[in-house]
Short mmCIF file of C-alpha atoms in Angstrom, two decimals:
data_model
loop_
_atom_site.label_atom_id
_atom_site.label_comp_id
_atom_site.label_asym_id
_atom_site.label_seq_id
_atom_site.Cartn_x
_atom_site.Cartn_y
_atom_site.Cartn_z
CA GLU X 1 -15.36 -8.81 14.93
CA THR X 2 -11.85 -10.12 15.40
CA LEU X 3 -10.58 -7.05 17.29
CA PRO X 4 -13.50 -5.14 18.81
CA GLY X 5 -12.97 -1.38 18.73
CA ALA X 6 -9.83 -1.58 16.59
CA LEU X 7 -9.37 0.89 13.74
CA CYS X 8 -7.24 0.01 10.73
CA SER X 9 -5.34 1.90 8.08
CA ILE X 10 -3.34 1.12 4.99
CA LEU X 11 -0.79 3.77 4.12
CA LEU X 12 1.22 3.56 0.92
CA LEU X 13 4.56 5.06 0.07
CA ASP X 14 4.27 7.62 -2.72
CA ASP X 15 6.37 7.45 -5.89
CA ASP X 16 9.41 9.04 -4.25
CA GLY X 17 9.28 6.49 -1.40
CA LEU X 18 9.65 9.24 1.20
CA HIS X 19 6.05 10.16 2.07
CA LEU X 20 2.89 8.35 3.09
CA ALA X 21 -0.35 8.43 1.15
CA ILE X 22 -3.71 7.15 2.34
CA GLY X 23 -4.49 3.77 0.78
CA ALA X 24 -7.53 3.02 2.93
CA ALA X 25 -8.51 4.26 6.37
CA PRO X 26 -12.29 4.50 6.41
CA SER X 27 -12.67 4.16 10.19
CA LEU X 28 -10.23 6.98 11.02
CA PRO X 29 -11.50 10.57 11.15
CA ASP X 30 -11.21 12.59 7.93
CA PHE X 31 -9.15 15.32 9.65
CA TYR X 32 -6.65 12.68 10.81
CA ASN X 33 -6.33 11.15 7.33
CA ALA X 34 -5.89 14.60 5.80
CA ALA X 35 -3.10 15.42 8.25
CA ILE X 36 -1.28 12.12 7.64
CA ALA X 37 -1.53 12.24 3.83
CA GLY X 38 1.86 13.31 2.51
CA ALA X 39 3.59 12.94 5.88
CA PRO X 40 7.29 12.12 5.58
CA ILE X 41 8.61 8.79 6.80
CA GLY X 42 11.51 8.76 9.25
CA PRO X 43 12.95 7.44 12.51
CA VAL X 44 10.40 9.32 14.68
CA ALA X 45 7.39 9.63 12.36
CA GLY X 46 4.65 7.90 14.35
CA SER X 47 4.20 4.15 14.12
CA CYS X 48 3.54 4.00 10.37
CA GLY X 49 6.16 6.51 9.25
CA THR X 50 8.76 4.77 11.40
CA ALA X 51 7.73 1.27 10.22
CA ALA X 52 7.93 2.38 6.58
CA TYR X 53 11.33 3.99 7.21
CA THR X 54 12.90 1.07 9.14
CA GLY X 55 11.08 -1.77 7.38
CA GLN X 56 10.33 -3.22 10.83
CA ARG X 57 7.12 -3.67 12.82
CA VAL X 58 6.52 -0.81 15.24
CA VAL X 59 4.39 -1.43 18.32
CA VAL X 60 3.42 1.65 20.31
CA GLY X 61 1.27 0.75 23.31
CA ASP X 62 0.82 4.33 24.53
CA ILE X 63 0.97 7.09 21.92
CA ALA X 64 0.86 9.84 24.58
CA SER X 65 4.23 8.87 26.03
CA HIS X 66 6.09 7.38 23.06
CA PRO X 67 8.92 9.37 21.39
CA TYR X 68 7.95 8.19 17.86
CA TRP X 69 4.70 10.16 18.25
CA VAL X 70 6.13 13.46 19.53
CA ASN X 71 5.08 15.32 16.32
CA TYR X 72 1.67 13.60 16.07
CA LYS X 73 0.65 13.29 19.74
CA THR X 74 -1.90 16.13 19.63
CA LEU X 75 -3.39 14.89 16.38
CA ALA X 76 -3.76 11.37 17.82
CA GLN X 77 -5.36 12.76 20.96
CA GLN X 78 -7.89 14.75 18.88
CA ALA X 79 -8.73 11.54 16.97
CA ASN X 80 -9.01 9.59 20.26
CA LEU X 81 -6.18 7.21 19.31
CA ALA X 82 -4.11 5.79 22.16
CA ALA X 83 -2.12 2.89 20.67
CA CYS X 84 -0.86 2.00 17.19
CA TRP X 85 0.74 -1.19 15.93
CA SER X 86 2.14 -0.91 12.41
CA GLU X 87 3.50 -3.59 10.09
CA PRO X 88 5.42 -2.83 6.88
CA ILE X 89 3.70 -4.02 3.70
CA ARG X 90 6.38 -5.68 1.57
CA SER X 91 6.42 -6.56 -2.10
CA GLY X 92 7.42 -10.01 -3.30
CA GLN X 93 10.93 -8.57 -3.67
CA SER X 94 10.84 -7.36 -0.01
CA ARG X 95 10.55 -3.67 -0.97
CA VAL X 96 8.43 -1.67 1.49
CA LEU X 97 5.21 -0.56 -0.22
CA GLY X 98 3.57 1.01 2.82
CA THR X 99 2.13 -0.01 6.18
CA PHE X 100 -0.86 -1.80 7.66
CA ALA X 101 -1.78 -0.45 11.10
CA ILE X 102 -4.20 -1.20 13.89
CA TYR X 103 -5.13 1.63 16.25
CA GLN X 104 -6.72 1.26 19.67
CA ARG X 105 -8.65 3.90 21.61
CA MET X 106 -7.02 2.83 24.90
CA PRO X 107 -3.31 2.20 25.55
CA ALA X 108 -2.63 -1.46 24.75
CA LEU X 109 0.03 -3.90 23.62
CA PRO X 110 -0.90 -6.61 21.11
CA GLN X 111 -1.38 -10.24 22.01
CA PRO X 112 0.48 -12.84 19.91
CA PHE X 113 -2.63 -13.62 17.83
CA GLU X 114 -3.02 -9.89 17.10
CA LEU X 115 0.56 -9.71 15.84
CA GLU X 116 -0.14 -12.71 13.64
CA LEU X 117 -3.27 -11.01 12.34
CA ILE X 118 -1.33 -7.84 11.50
CA THR X 119 1.31 -9.87 9.66
CA MET X 120 -1.32 -11.73 7.63
CA ALA X 121 -3.22 -8.52 6.84
CA ALA X 122 -0.03 -6.83 5.63
CA HIS X 123 0.77 -9.82 3.42
CA LEU X 124 -2.73 -9.91 1.90
CA THR X 125 -2.56 -6.16 1.35
CA ALA X 126 0.77 -6.58 -0.46
CA LEU X 127 -0.79 -9.16 -2.78
CA ALA X 128 -3.67 -6.81 -3.58
CA ILE X 129 -1.33 -3.85 -4.20
CA GLU X 130 0.94 -5.86 -6.48
CA ARG X 131 -2.02 -7.27 -8.42
CA LYS X 132 -3.44 -3.77 -8.93
CA ARG X 133 -0.08 -2.45 -10.09
CA ALA X 134 0.33 -5.39 -12.49
CA GLU X 135 -3.14 -4.70 -13.94
CA GLN X 136 -2.22 -1.04 -14.43
CA GLN X 137 1.01 -2.06 -16.16
CA LEU X 138 -0.88 -4.43 -18.48
CA GLN X 139 -3.34 -1.67 -19.35
CA LEU X 140 -0.44 0.61 -20.23
CA VAL X 141 1.18 -2.06 -22.40
CA GLY X 142 -2.18 -2.67 -24.09
CA ARG X 143 -2.56 1.06 -24.87
CA VAL X 144 0.96 1.21 -26.31
CA PHE X 145 0.23 -1.87 -28.44
CA GLU X 146 -3.06 -0.49 -29.77
CA GLN X 147 -2.14 3.17 -30.16
CA GLY X 148 1.52 2.94 -31.15
CA GLY X 149 2.59 4.11 -34.61
CA GLU X 150 4.80 1.07 -35.19
CA SER X 151 3.40 -2.05 -36.84
CA ILE X 152 3.23 -4.94 -34.35
CA VAL X 153 2.44 -8.57 -35.17
CA ILE X 154 2.20 -11.30 -32.54
CA THR X 155 2.57 -14.90 -33.70
CA ASP X 156 2.37 -18.26 -31.97
CA SER X 157 5.15 -20.90 -31.92
CA GLU X 158 4.09 -22.10 -35.39
CA SER X 159 4.28 -18.61 -36.91
CA ARG X 160 0.50 -18.18 -37.10
CA ILE X 161 -0.60 -14.58 -36.60
CA VAL X 162 -2.41 -14.28 -33.28
CA ARG X 163 -2.83 -10.51 -33.08
CA VAL X 164 -1.96 -7.31 -34.91
CA ASN X 165 -2.30 -3.69 -33.95
CA LYS X 166 -4.00 -0.80 -35.82
CA ALA X 167 -0.72 0.44 -37.28
CA PHE X 168 -0.15 -2.98 -38.91
CA SER X 169 -3.61 -2.89 -40.48
CA GLN X 170 -3.16 0.70 -41.72
CA ILE X 171 0.29 0.04 -43.16
CA THR X 172 -0.46 -3.32 -44.82
CA GLY X 173 -4.19 -3.05 -45.46
CA TYR X 174 -4.73 -6.42 -43.74
CA THR X 175 -6.99 -6.76 -40.67
#
C-alpha cells in the first residue's frame, strides 16, 4: 500500500458543472457518499467542492477546524474523516472535470511524494474519463449512422465504397 489507511474518492462535475457526483469512492461509507452526491461546488464546499470551484489543489490537514468544511464537519466526523487533500481533475483542454481526493482518519498534511501521487492520480483519472466520454460519443455517432433516415456512403481516397448505412441499402437496393 502506498498510503496506508488513506481513503480515496473521485468526484465528477455533473452536466451543469455546478454540483458533484460520485465517480468512485468505494472505501468511503455509503451514507457519506449519499450526502456528497449532488453537493454544490463553491468557495467553502469542503476540499473537493472548493477544489472543483477554484480549479486549485485544496489541502485541509484538519477538517474539524477548517472553514472550508463548516457545512460538512459533522458528516466528516460521523465518517471518521479528519483530513482531505483534493486535486482538480482537468481535461486536456484544462477544463475541470471533477476532483481526486485522499482522506486520512487523523489530521495530517501531505508529504511532497503524496502531493505528487495525488497529481498523477488526477491526471490518470482525467485520461480515463476522457477516453470513456470519447467512447460514448463514438457509440452515439455509430447509432446515428446506422439508424438515421438519410443515406450515408463512406468512401476511401480512391472513391471506393468502404461503408454504407441501412438507409442507403433501402433506398438504392444495394448492400
